[in-house]
Every structure is written in C-alpha cells, then in structure tokens.
Amino acid sequence: MAAIKEENVTMSLQVEKLENNMARLTIEVSAENFEKAVDSAYNKQKNKIAVPGFRKGKAPRKLIEQIYGSDIFYEDAANEIIPDAYDSALEECTEDIVSSPKIDVTQIESGKPFIFTAEVALKPEVTLGKYKGIEVEKAELSVSDEEINEEIDRNRDTNSRTVTVEDRAVKDGDMTVIDFEGFVDGAAFEGGKGSDYPLTIGSGAFIPGFEEQLIGAEIGKETEVNVTFPEDYQADELAGKAAVFKCTVREIKEKELPTLEETAEDLGFDNVDAYKEDVKKKIADKKAEEAKSAKEEAVVDAIIADAVMDIPDAMLETQQRQMIDEFAQRIQTQGLTMEQYMQFTGLTQTALTEQVKPQALKRIQSRLVLEAVAKAEGIEASEEDFEEEAKTMGEVYQLDADKVKEMLGEKGKKQVKEDICIKKAVDFVVENAKETEPVVD
C-alpha cells in the first residue's frame, strides 16, 4: 500500500492484478478529505435547496441533511474527489495503464474514509516472432506515357473555363439548368417540381434513366422523360412507380479545355516538354511516397501476424473512443457536429464504434510490436532527437522551440520521446526488410 499526499489530500492505493491484463486499483481517501468534499458540495448546492423558514442558501447543512437524507451531498462530493484522487493514483502506480477506468464506489459514509475502485487495462506483454528480414514485394515505380497523359488531362480539366452554349442541343457532360414537373398516373406529386434546377448530365444526381433522356433536348422546348422510381426509393408512395417528367432546358453550359500548350504556359513552363517532364517527376515522387508507406504497412503487418499479445477489451474500447473523438474534432473544423453527422449518415453510436474497431485494433497492435522492437534492439530517443522534434513542432505551430518544451512538460516530453522511438523502430524494420520481385501472372 502506497500513501499519496497532494495539496493536503491524503490517500492510499492498492493494486490487484486480475486476469486478461486487467487490474483493480483500490483508492482510499481520508475521512477528513471526504468531509471537506461534502462541505464543498453543500456550499455549491445550498442556494438551490428550499427549506421552510429559511431563505435559499441560509439553511444549515445539518438541517438539510436531516430533511433530505444524510447522503444528499454524497454524489457531488464523490464527483469532486474521484478525478483528482485517480490522477494522483496514476502517478503513484507503477503499472502501465492503457485504458479509461471503470469506477465503482465501495464505501461512502460520514466519518469514514471514502473508498472507490478503478478497473483498468494494463499494457500487455508482446512476444515477438520474426521482425528482421521480412519479405515484401518490390513496388513498380516506372511512369508510363498513359499516366502522364491522364494527369495532363486532369490539369486541363482543372484549368478549363465554362462557356454558355446556345446553338446546339444537350449532350452528355453538359451543365444544364432545367425546369421540371413530375406526374404519376397523370397526377402531379409532392416534391416533383423544380425551377432553375442545376443538373450536370451524367452526374447520376437524378434517378436512373432521367439524365440520359435529356440528351438531345433543345433550349426552351419541353421534353418528356419517362422513368420508374427504384423499389427502395426513399418516398414509399413513389417506390416502384412509373413517372413522367415534363422538362424544359433553360440553359446549357460546357467546359472549354485549354490546349496542351496553353496549359503548360498557364502553369509557368517554357514549353510542353518541360511541362511533361515535371508531370512525370511529380507522379514518380508520389509513387515513391505511396510505395514507402505501403512497404512500412506490409512489414508491420507481417510482424503483427507473427507476434503474440493479449489485448484487453478495455484497451480496445478506449482506443475506439479516442478515434471517434479525433474524428469529431476533424469534422468540427468543417462546421459539422457529430449529431449532424449521425443524422446525415444514419449511423448510430454503436455502429460507428463497431466501424472503427478494426482500425483501432491495428493501431494498438502496431504500436505494441514497434515498442517491442525498440526494446529488443535498444532503440532510444536522445535529448538531441527531442530537441529536433521540438524545433519541428515549433515550426508547425509557429512557436519557439523552448515554448514548445515548456508547454509539453515532462509528461509530454516522455510521450514525444516514445513516439520518436516508434519512428526509429519503423525505420529499422523497413531497412532490414527484403524486397522481392513482383509475381507475374
């Protein structure tokens, strides 16, 4: 049992190892500190509690407890004590905890120590199999003329301009503006009418068969489009029904692509050959980067497959929650909340959690085996490595390196050094891998 003292809060910790890499931490907070937490809860809540004969906030604590029960402030007191007590216990605990805790209060009573347990996952041991000399297929890095031409076509499309067409009928790929009204069994239906609606022919934005029938339509002339709604159409009253849409094309626009010479000039090249050479180099660089990432993934996958580790469910669940939180932060930068995302996609929290499970497992497995490789090979992160990483982080966030180190603190520094070791371990296993020629069918 280890005693912990922090800001006059006295606690003790016991650690019990359980099966499947789990542990139970029993954390005991002194009766004195529990009494202080109850009194703090009273002071926060007293203005909300009505007691006959007293103005709100003036009733004595003992009287409130007598009327509403001696445990009226216990829940708030526990919520105040547990976070700090658990954090202190983590600092004292010598085990490597890798999950969020499952908290259970086991003793909460006036005049007695406050006791709660935290069930947590411990980092599992990893038994490595083969991690040097992993065989991976050599990537194809040559760049074909076809690939160059495809990239040039994409650039031409990006640099295209839109022009209005007035002397011909609609053709595939045109950007049109249409008026339409739909009828089923001769009667107009709700939601089947639109004016000045932008529609690119071939985009698949409308139900199957609709856009193709507008090819050949002329500006200002009504065209009938006959379609059948899919059986699984979202509006049940229209599912599987035949419909006629009366459509009038109001406007036609098309893309006008620049010539190859114009594209080269617009992008700052002296001639077409120089432009093509630049395109080729960029494709080659992209292929090399993709091949590097693919090789790293293939090597780590092979190491995982040959390693033995027992990952506790709580560790996996914690990783899943972290990944969902990261995703929520990313979409928030795009102005979308998780609630909106769930509504738009039809996903539930349970379905999303299950969806990220394979990736969460892979992330855990990858880090565990790479940590094991680093340990086996004596790979470490030096102070110079940390200084360089702090400098890089400073450049990204436009901060002085010393400011970055100050913000990281000792805990952050430890995490950065661990991440550096992981990167070094990746470099080690990749450098020691063997490339084989691709199998030709």
mmCIF file of C-alpha atoms in Angstrom, residues 265-395:
data_model
loop_
_atom_site.group_PDB
_atom_site.id
_atom_site.type_symbol
_atom_site.label_atom_id
_atom_site.label_comp_id
_atom_site.label_asym_id
_atom_site.label_seq_id
_atom_site.Cartn_x
_atom_site.Cartn_y
_atom_site.Cartn_z
ATOM 1 C CA GLU A 265 2.135 28.231 -70.348
ATOM 2 C CA ASP A 266 -0.526 28.881 -67.672
ATOM 3 C CA LEU A 267 1.457 26.708 -65.244
ATOM 4 C CA GLY A 268 4.679 28.617 -65.901
ATOM 5 C CA PHE A 269 6.591 26.257 -68.203
ATOM 6 C CA ASP A 270 8.620 27.385 -71.207
ATOM 7 C CA ASN A 271 7.429 24.537 -73.394
ATOM 8 C CA VAL A 272 5.366 21.337 -73.457
ATOM 9 C CA ASP A 273 8.392 19.044 -72.960
ATOM 10 C CA ALA A 274 9.383 20.800 -69.742
ATOM 11 C CA TYR A 275 5.790 20.555 -68.536
ATOM 12 C CA LYS A 276 5.597 16.817 -69.301
ATOM 13 C CA GLU A 277 8.911 16.209 -67.528
ATOM 14 C CA ASP A 278 7.592 17.982 -64.431
ATOM 15 C CA VAL A 279 4.382 15.924 -64.525
ATOM 16 C CA LYS A 280 6.442 12.740 -64.811
ATOM 17 C CA LYS A 281 8.622 13.692 -61.831
ATOM 18 C CA LYS A 282 5.608 14.509 -59.656
ATOM 19 C CA ILE A 283 3.952 11.185 -60.497
ATOM 20 C CA ALA A 284 7.211 9.360 -59.730
ATOM 21 C CA ASP A 285 7.586 11.196 -56.390
ATOM 22 C CA LYS A 286 4.007 10.364 -55.455
ATOM 23 C CA LYS A 287 4.513 6.698 -56.354
ATOM 24 C CA ALA A 288 7.697 6.577 -54.288
ATOM 25 C CA GLU A 289 5.930 8.063 -51.263
ATOM 26 C CA GLU A 290 2.996 5.666 -51.634
ATOM 27 C CA ALA A 291 5.409 2.733 -52.051
ATOM 28 C CA LYS A 292 7.255 3.771 -48.875
ATOM 29 C CA SER A 293 4.009 3.875 -46.885
ATOM 30 C CA ALA A 294 2.829 0.568 -48.366
ATOM 31 C CA LYS A 295 6.156 -1.085 -47.530
ATOM 32 C CA GLU A 296 6.028 0.149 -43.941
ATOM 33 C CA GLU A 297 2.463 -1.130 -43.556
ATOM 34 C CA ALA A 298 3.293 -4.518 -45.102
ATOM 35 C CA VAL A 299 6.331 -5.004 -42.851
ATOM 36 C CA VAL A 300 4.452 -4.034 -39.676
ATOM 37 C CA ASP A 301 1.503 -6.256 -40.684
ATOM 38 C CA ALA A 302 3.867 -9.205 -41.047
ATOM 39 C CA ILE A 303 5.416 -8.539 -37.643
ATOM 40 C CA ILE A 304 1.957 -8.321 -36.041
ATOM 41 C CA ALA A 305 0.935 -11.614 -37.662
ATOM 42 C CA ASP A 306 3.973 -13.378 -36.150
ATOM 43 C CA ALA A 307 3.702 -11.802 -32.688
ATOM 44 C CA VAL A 308 1.718 -12.950 -29.653
ATOM 45 C CA MET A 309 -0.188 -10.437 -27.499
ATOM 46 C CA ASP A 310 -3.397 -10.493 -25.488
ATOM 47 C CA ILE A 311 -5.125 -7.144 -25.904
ATOM 48 C CA PRO A 312 -7.740 -6.462 -23.193
ATOM 49 C CA ASP A 313 -11.169 -5.324 -24.335
ATOM 50 C CA ALA A 314 -10.961 -2.167 -22.201
ATOM 51 C CA MET A 315 -7.800 -1.106 -24.044
ATOM 52 C CA LEU A 316 -9.507 -1.574 -27.403
ATOM 53 C CA GLU A 317 -12.647 0.260 -26.265
ATOM 54 C CA THR A 318 -10.567 3.206 -25.068
ATOM 55 C CA GLN A 319 -8.795 3.387 -28.438
ATOM 56 C CA GLN A 320 -12.144 3.304 -30.253
ATOM 57 C CA ARG A 321 -13.420 6.224 -28.178
ATOM 58 C CA GLN A 322 -10.230 8.191 -28.832
ATOM 59 C CA MET A 323 -10.545 7.667 -32.581
ATOM 60 C CA ILE A 324 -14.177 8.792 -32.567
ATOM 61 C CA ASP A 325 -13.192 11.880 -30.547
ATOM 62 C CA GLU A 326 -10.439 12.652 -33.088
ATOM 63 C CA PHE A 327 -12.951 12.265 -35.918
ATOM 64 C CA ALA A 328 -15.408 14.557 -34.140
ATOM 65 C CA GLN A 329 -12.717 17.239 -33.825
ATOM 66 C CA ARG A 330 -11.859 16.955 -37.527
ATOM 67 C CA ILE A 331 -15.430 17.357 -38.749
ATOM 68 C CA GLN A 332 -15.984 20.176 -36.262
ATOM 69 C CA THR A 333 -13.370 22.198 -38.158
ATOM 70 C CA GLN A 334 -15.646 21.778 -41.184
ATOM 71 C CA GLY A 335 -18.618 23.171 -39.265
ATOM 72 C CA LEU A 336 -20.287 19.799 -38.639
ATOM 73 C CA THR A 337 -21.250 18.312 -35.277
ATOM 74 C CA MET A 338 -21.282 14.595 -34.515
ATOM 75 C CA GLU A 339 -25.050 14.784 -34.060
ATOM 76 C CA GLN A 340 -25.406 16.191 -37.583
ATOM 77 C CA TYR A 341 -23.014 13.593 -38.985
ATOM 78 C CA MET A 342 -25.012 10.793 -37.366
ATOM 79 C CA GLN A 343 -28.226 12.239 -38.782
ATOM 80 C CA PHE A 344 -26.846 12.600 -42.313
ATOM 81 C CA THR A 345 -25.252 9.130 -42.415
ATOM 82 C CA GLY A 346 -27.894 7.245 -40.440
ATOM 83 C CA LEU A 347 -25.172 5.771 -38.202
ATOM 84 C CA THR A 348 -25.688 5.119 -34.509
ATOM 85 C CA GLN A 349 -23.006 5.488 -31.843
ATOM 86 C CA THR A 350 -22.849 1.698 -31.570
ATOM 87 C CA ALA A 351 -22.468 1.258 -35.337
ATOM 88 C CA LEU A 352 -19.744 3.913 -35.515
ATOM 89 C CA THR A 353 -17.874 2.323 -32.625
ATOM 90 C CA GLU A 354 -18.000 -1.048 -34.392
ATOM 91 C CA GLN A 355 -16.943 0.574 -37.667
ATOM 92 C CA VAL A 356 -13.676 1.904 -36.211
ATOM 93 C CA LYS A 357 -12.879 -1.305 -34.314
ATOM 94 C CA PRO A 358 -10.557 -2.922 -36.942
ATOM 95 C CA GLN A 359 -8.553 0.282 -37.334
ATOM 96 C CA ALA A 360 -8.380 0.742 -33.553
ATOM 97 C CA LEU A 361 -7.088 -2.804 -33.119
ATOM 98 C CA LYS A 362 -4.498 -2.296 -35.864
ATOM 99 C CA ARG A 363 -3.305 0.935 -34.248
ATOM 100 C CA ILE A 364 -2.814 -0.802 -30.892
ATOM 101 C CA GLN A 365 -1.086 -3.833 -32.394
ATOM 102 C CA SER A 366 1.250 -1.685 -34.480
ATOM 103 C CA ARG A 367 2.399 0.397 -31.559
ATOM 104 C CA LEU A 368 2.844 -2.592 -29.263
ATOM 105 C CA VAL A 369 5.038 -4.554 -31.681
ATOM 106 C CA LEU A 370 7.090 -1.480 -32.588
ATOM 107 C CA GLU A 371 7.627 -0.720 -28.899
ATOM 108 C CA ALA A 372 8.765 -4.335 -28.501
ATOM 109 C CA VAL A 373 11.161 -3.988 -31.452
ATOM 110 C CA ALA A 374 12.599 -0.786 -29.979
ATOM 111 C CA LYS A 375 13.148 -2.552 -26.657
ATOM 112 C CA ALA A 376 14.691 -5.632 -28.293
ATOM 113 C CA GLU A 377 17.100 -3.523 -30.365
ATOM 114 C CA GLY A 378 17.909 -0.973 -27.669
ATOM 115 C CA ILE A 379 16.437 1.864 -29.714
ATOM 116 C CA GLU A 380 16.218 5.087 -27.716
ATOM 117 C CA ALA A 381 15.390 8.745 -28.246
ATOM 118 C CA SER A 382 18.242 11.068 -27.308
ATOM 119 C CA GLU A 383 17.996 14.618 -25.999
ATOM 120 C CA GLU A 384 19.175 15.757 -29.446
ATOM 121 C CA ASP A 385 16.259 13.830 -31.017
ATOM 122 C CA PHE A 386 13.838 15.555 -28.663
ATOM 123 C CA GLU A 387 15.349 18.988 -29.342
ATOM 124 C CA GLU A 388 14.971 18.433 -33.093
ATOM 125 C CA GLU A 389 11.363 17.276 -32.705
ATOM 126 C CA ALA A 390 10.528 20.280 -30.513
ATOM 127 C CA LYS A 391 12.023 22.542 -33.177
ATOM 128 C CA THR A 392 9.919 20.856 -35.888
ATOM 129 C CA MET A 393 6.778 21.161 -33.770
ATOM 130 C CA GLY A 394 7.581 24.823 -33.208
ATOM 131 C CA GLU A 395 7.805 25.444 -36.929
#
